[in-house]
Amino acid sequence: MKVGEIYTIERIVMGGTGYRYAPVRLTGEVALLDSEILPIETGKYGAPEVQRFTFQFLRPGKAEIQLARFRSFDLDDAIYEEVLPFHVESAGDLDAVSCGGWSPFQKLTPEDQSIFEEAMKGLVGVSYTPERVSKQIVKGVNYRFFCYGRPATQGDHSFPAIVKIYAAPGAQAQLVGIQRVVL
């Protein structure tokens, strides 16, 4: 694996049983970018579903991913999978991100910060502080900002999230989605 590469893990779960998978170990600068559950057959309740996790490697070195299968109402019954070890290599100059590929997460430039602020203008209830950004060049630019969100409520509790923004040339940057990162 190289820095910036995306790695996807899929598991089959039986709908209606309460069983789900979750990452229980992420070491070595690997980030969970997305988690989703997709039906295999639509319209059938209790049918098998695919649970998909998407990760990205952020720094060179050793990385590990481990999943566990569990039911939220019976955590003592969790089954831990084997740890998946990875050796992550640096992405050299020849490995520059091509059109359509995602860049590794990196520090924000003033332009990135400006696009983030433009797209988030008017959002209320939660404030987001961007830490890193990954970009995909398409007809415009897709941005994934790794942020910490802070709800506008009492207490000091923040949470990690990925804020997705699209910026087309000559148009205002648009908020596409916000996904809470489960650690």
Short mmCIF file of C-alpha atoms in Angstrom, two decimals:
data_model
loop_
_atom_site.label_atom_id
_atom_site.label_comp_id
_atom_site.label_asym_id
_atom_site.label_seq_id
_atom_site.Cartn_x
_atom_site.Cartn_y
_atom_site.Cartn_z
CA MET A 1 0.00 0.00 0.00
CA LYS A 2 1.05 3.60 -0.56
CA VAL A 3 0.20 6.80 1.25
CA GLY A 4 -3.14 8.09 -0.04
CA GLU A 5 -4.40 4.73 -1.29
CA ILE A 6 -7.96 3.72 -0.51
CA TYR A 7 -8.73 0.25 0.92
CA THR A 8 -12.26 -1.20 1.13
CA ILE A 9 -13.49 -4.07 3.31
CA GLU A 10 -16.91 -5.68 2.80
CA ARG A 11 -18.77 -8.10 5.06
CA ILE A 12 -22.15 -9.80 4.62
CA VAL A 13 -24.63 -9.33 7.48
CA MET A 14 -28.10 -10.81 7.84
CA GLY A 15 -30.73 -8.10 8.04
CA GLY A 16 -32.92 -8.28 11.12
CA THR A 17 -30.44 -10.24 13.27
CA GLY A 18 -28.88 -7.16 14.86
CA TYR A 19 -25.37 -8.25 13.89
CA ARG A 20 -23.07 -5.54 12.54
CA TYR A 21 -19.35 -5.05 12.05
CA ALA A 22 -17.24 -2.19 13.36
CA PRO A 23 -13.55 -1.29 13.21
CA VAL A 24 -12.09 -1.94 16.66
CA ARG A 25 -8.44 -1.32 15.82
CA LEU A 26 -6.98 1.33 13.51
CA THR A 27 -3.28 1.97 14.02
CA GLY A 28 -0.55 3.66 12.02
CA GLU A 29 -2.38 6.66 10.56
CA VAL A 30 -5.18 4.86 8.77
CA ALA A 31 -8.49 6.74 8.58
CA LEU A 32 -12.03 5.42 8.24
CA LEU A 33 -13.52 7.51 5.43
CA ASP A 34 -16.90 5.88 4.96
CA SER A 35 -19.13 3.17 6.36
CA GLU A 36 -22.34 2.07 4.66
CA ILE A 37 -24.84 -0.77 4.57
CA LEU A 38 -26.21 -1.77 1.17
CA PRO A 39 -29.04 -4.21 0.49
CA ILE A 40 -28.17 -7.17 -1.70
CA GLU A 41 -31.81 -7.58 -2.76
CA THR A 42 -34.20 -4.66 -2.52
CA GLY A 43 -37.67 -5.10 -1.10
CA LYS A 44 -36.89 -8.15 1.04
CA TYR A 45 -36.90 -7.52 4.78
CA GLY A 46 -34.35 -9.54 6.73
CA ALA A 47 -32.38 -10.33 3.56
CA PRO A 48 -28.57 -10.30 3.56
CA GLU A 49 -26.88 -6.90 3.35
CA VAL A 50 -23.34 -5.75 2.54
CA GLN A 51 -21.58 -3.67 5.15
CA ARG A 52 -18.75 -1.70 3.50
CA PHE A 53 -15.88 0.19 5.17
CA THR A 54 -13.57 2.51 3.23
CA PHE A 55 -10.16 3.40 4.67
CA GLN A 56 -7.27 5.61 3.53
CA PHE A 57 -3.63 5.33 4.54
CA LEU A 58 -2.26 8.71 5.64
CA ARG A 59 1.41 8.15 6.52
CA PRO A 60 4.18 5.67 5.70
CA GLY A 61 4.98 2.87 8.14
CA LYS A 62 3.09 0.00 9.73
CA ALA A 63 -0.72 0.12 9.86
CA GLU A 64 -3.32 -2.29 11.20
CA ILE A 65 -7.06 -2.73 10.78
CA GLN A 66 -9.26 -5.07 12.81
CA LEU A 67 -13.02 -5.57 12.64
CA ALA A 68 -15.37 -7.17 15.13
CA ARG A 69 -18.87 -8.62 14.65
CA PHE A 70 -21.33 -7.82 17.42
CA ARG A 71 -24.89 -6.96 18.38
CA SER A 72 -25.37 -3.62 20.13
CA PHE A 73 -27.52 -5.21 22.81
CA ASP A 74 -25.03 -8.06 23.51
CA LEU A 75 -21.47 -6.71 23.42
CA ASP A 76 -20.14 -9.70 25.39
CA ASP A 77 -20.84 -11.82 22.31
CA ALA A 78 -18.42 -9.86 20.04
CA ILE A 79 -16.29 -11.88 17.63
CA TYR A 80 -12.94 -10.27 16.76
CA GLU A 81 -11.41 -10.93 13.35
CA GLU A 82 -7.70 -11.32 12.77
CA VAL A 83 -5.68 -8.10 12.63
CA LEU A 84 -4.93 -7.07 9.03
CA PRO A 85 -1.34 -5.77 8.87
CA PHE A 86 -0.19 -3.30 6.19
CA HIS A 87 3.16 -1.85 5.20
CA VAL A 88 2.53 1.65 3.87
CA GLU A 89 5.10 3.20 1.55
CA SER A 90 5.59 6.86 0.72
CA ALA A 91 3.91 8.14 -2.40
CA GLY A 92 6.73 9.45 -4.59
CA ASP A 93 6.54 12.26 -7.14
CA LEU A 94 5.74 9.72 -9.84
CA ASP A 95 2.68 8.69 -7.85
CA ALA A 96 0.98 12.07 -8.11
CA VAL A 97 -2.79 11.85 -8.01
CA SER A 98 -4.28 11.57 -11.47
CA CYS A 99 -7.51 13.16 -12.60
CA GLY A 100 -10.33 11.38 -10.78
CA GLY A 101 -8.12 10.01 -7.97
CA TRP A 102 -8.12 11.28 -4.39
CA SER A 103 -5.03 12.96 -2.97
CA PRO A 104 -3.73 11.96 0.47
CA PHE A 105 -5.03 14.06 3.36
CA GLN A 106 -2.78 17.09 3.83
CA LYS A 107 -2.66 20.47 5.57
CA LEU A 108 -5.11 23.12 4.37
CA THR A 109 -3.95 25.96 2.15
CA PRO A 110 -5.55 29.42 2.50
CA GLU A 111 -7.59 28.61 -0.65
CA ASP A 112 -8.86 25.36 0.92
CA GLN A 113 -9.87 27.27 4.06
CA SER A 114 -11.70 29.85 1.96
CA ILE A 115 -13.66 27.18 0.06
CA PHE A 116 -14.55 25.47 3.35
CA GLU A 117 -15.84 28.72 4.88
CA GLU A 118 -17.83 29.58 1.73
CA ALA A 119 -19.60 26.21 1.66
CA MET A 120 -20.30 26.16 5.41
CA LYS A 121 -21.75 29.70 5.53
CA GLY A 122 -25.19 29.62 7.13
CA LEU A 123 -24.82 26.17 8.75
CA VAL A 124 -26.14 26.30 12.31
CA GLY A 125 -26.27 23.86 15.20
CA VAL A 126 -22.74 22.47 14.81
CA SER A 127 -19.46 24.23 14.11
CA TYR A 128 -16.76 22.34 12.21
CA THR A 129 -13.01 22.96 12.40
CA PRO A 130 -11.10 21.51 9.40
CA GLU A 131 -7.81 19.76 10.19
CA ARG A 132 -6.83 18.10 6.88
CA VAL A 133 -8.10 17.98 3.31
CA SER A 134 -8.13 15.46 0.46
CA LYS A 135 -9.00 16.52 -3.10
CA GLN A 136 -10.33 14.85 -6.21
CA ILE A 137 -10.05 16.67 -9.52
CA VAL A 138 -13.15 16.15 -11.65
CA LYS A 139 -15.11 18.79 -13.55
CA GLY A 140 -14.27 21.08 -10.65
CA VAL A 141 -12.87 19.78 -7.37
CA ASN A 142 -14.36 17.44 -4.76
CA TYR A 143 -13.05 18.09 -1.25
CA ARG A 144 -13.09 15.85 1.81
CA PHE A 145 -12.23 17.83 4.93
CA PHE A 146 -11.35 15.88 8.07
CA CYS A 147 -12.90 18.01 10.82
CA TYR A 148 -13.87 18.09 14.44
CA GLY A 149 -17.50 19.05 14.98
CA ARG A 150 -18.74 20.79 18.09
CA PRO A 151 -22.51 20.92 18.71
CA ALA A 152 -24.02 24.22 19.88
CA THR A 153 -25.08 22.67 23.20
CA GLN A 154 -23.76 22.77 26.72
CA GLY A 155 -20.76 20.64 27.47
CA ASP A 156 -17.45 20.09 25.82
CA HIS A 157 -17.87 17.17 23.44
CA SER A 158 -16.48 17.18 19.94
CA PHE A 159 -16.55 14.43 17.34
CA PRO A 160 -14.60 13.65 14.16
CA ALA A 161 -16.35 14.03 10.80
CA ILE A 162 -15.71 14.16 7.06
CA VAL A 163 -17.22 17.25 5.40
CA LYS A 164 -17.69 16.80 1.64
CA ILE A 165 -17.71 19.91 -0.57
CA TYR A 166 -17.82 20.42 -4.34
CA ALA A 167 -16.37 23.53 -6.01
CA ALA A 168 -16.97 24.10 -9.72
CA PRO A 169 -15.01 26.78 -11.60
CA GLY A 170 -16.78 30.12 -11.36
CA ALA A 171 -19.51 28.83 -9.03
CA GLN A 172 -20.04 28.96 -5.29
CA ALA A 173 -18.67 26.00 -3.31
CA GLN A 174 -21.47 23.63 -2.24
CA LEU A 175 -21.77 21.44 0.83
CA VAL A 176 -22.41 17.89 -0.42
CA GLY A 177 -22.58 16.02 2.86
CA ILE A 178 -21.30 15.56 6.39
CA GLN A 179 -20.49 12.12 7.74
CA ARG A 180 -19.58 11.44 11.33
CA VAL A 181 -16.46 9.27 11.66
CA VAL A 182 -16.91 6.27 13.94
CA LEU A 183 -13.71 5.45 15.80
#
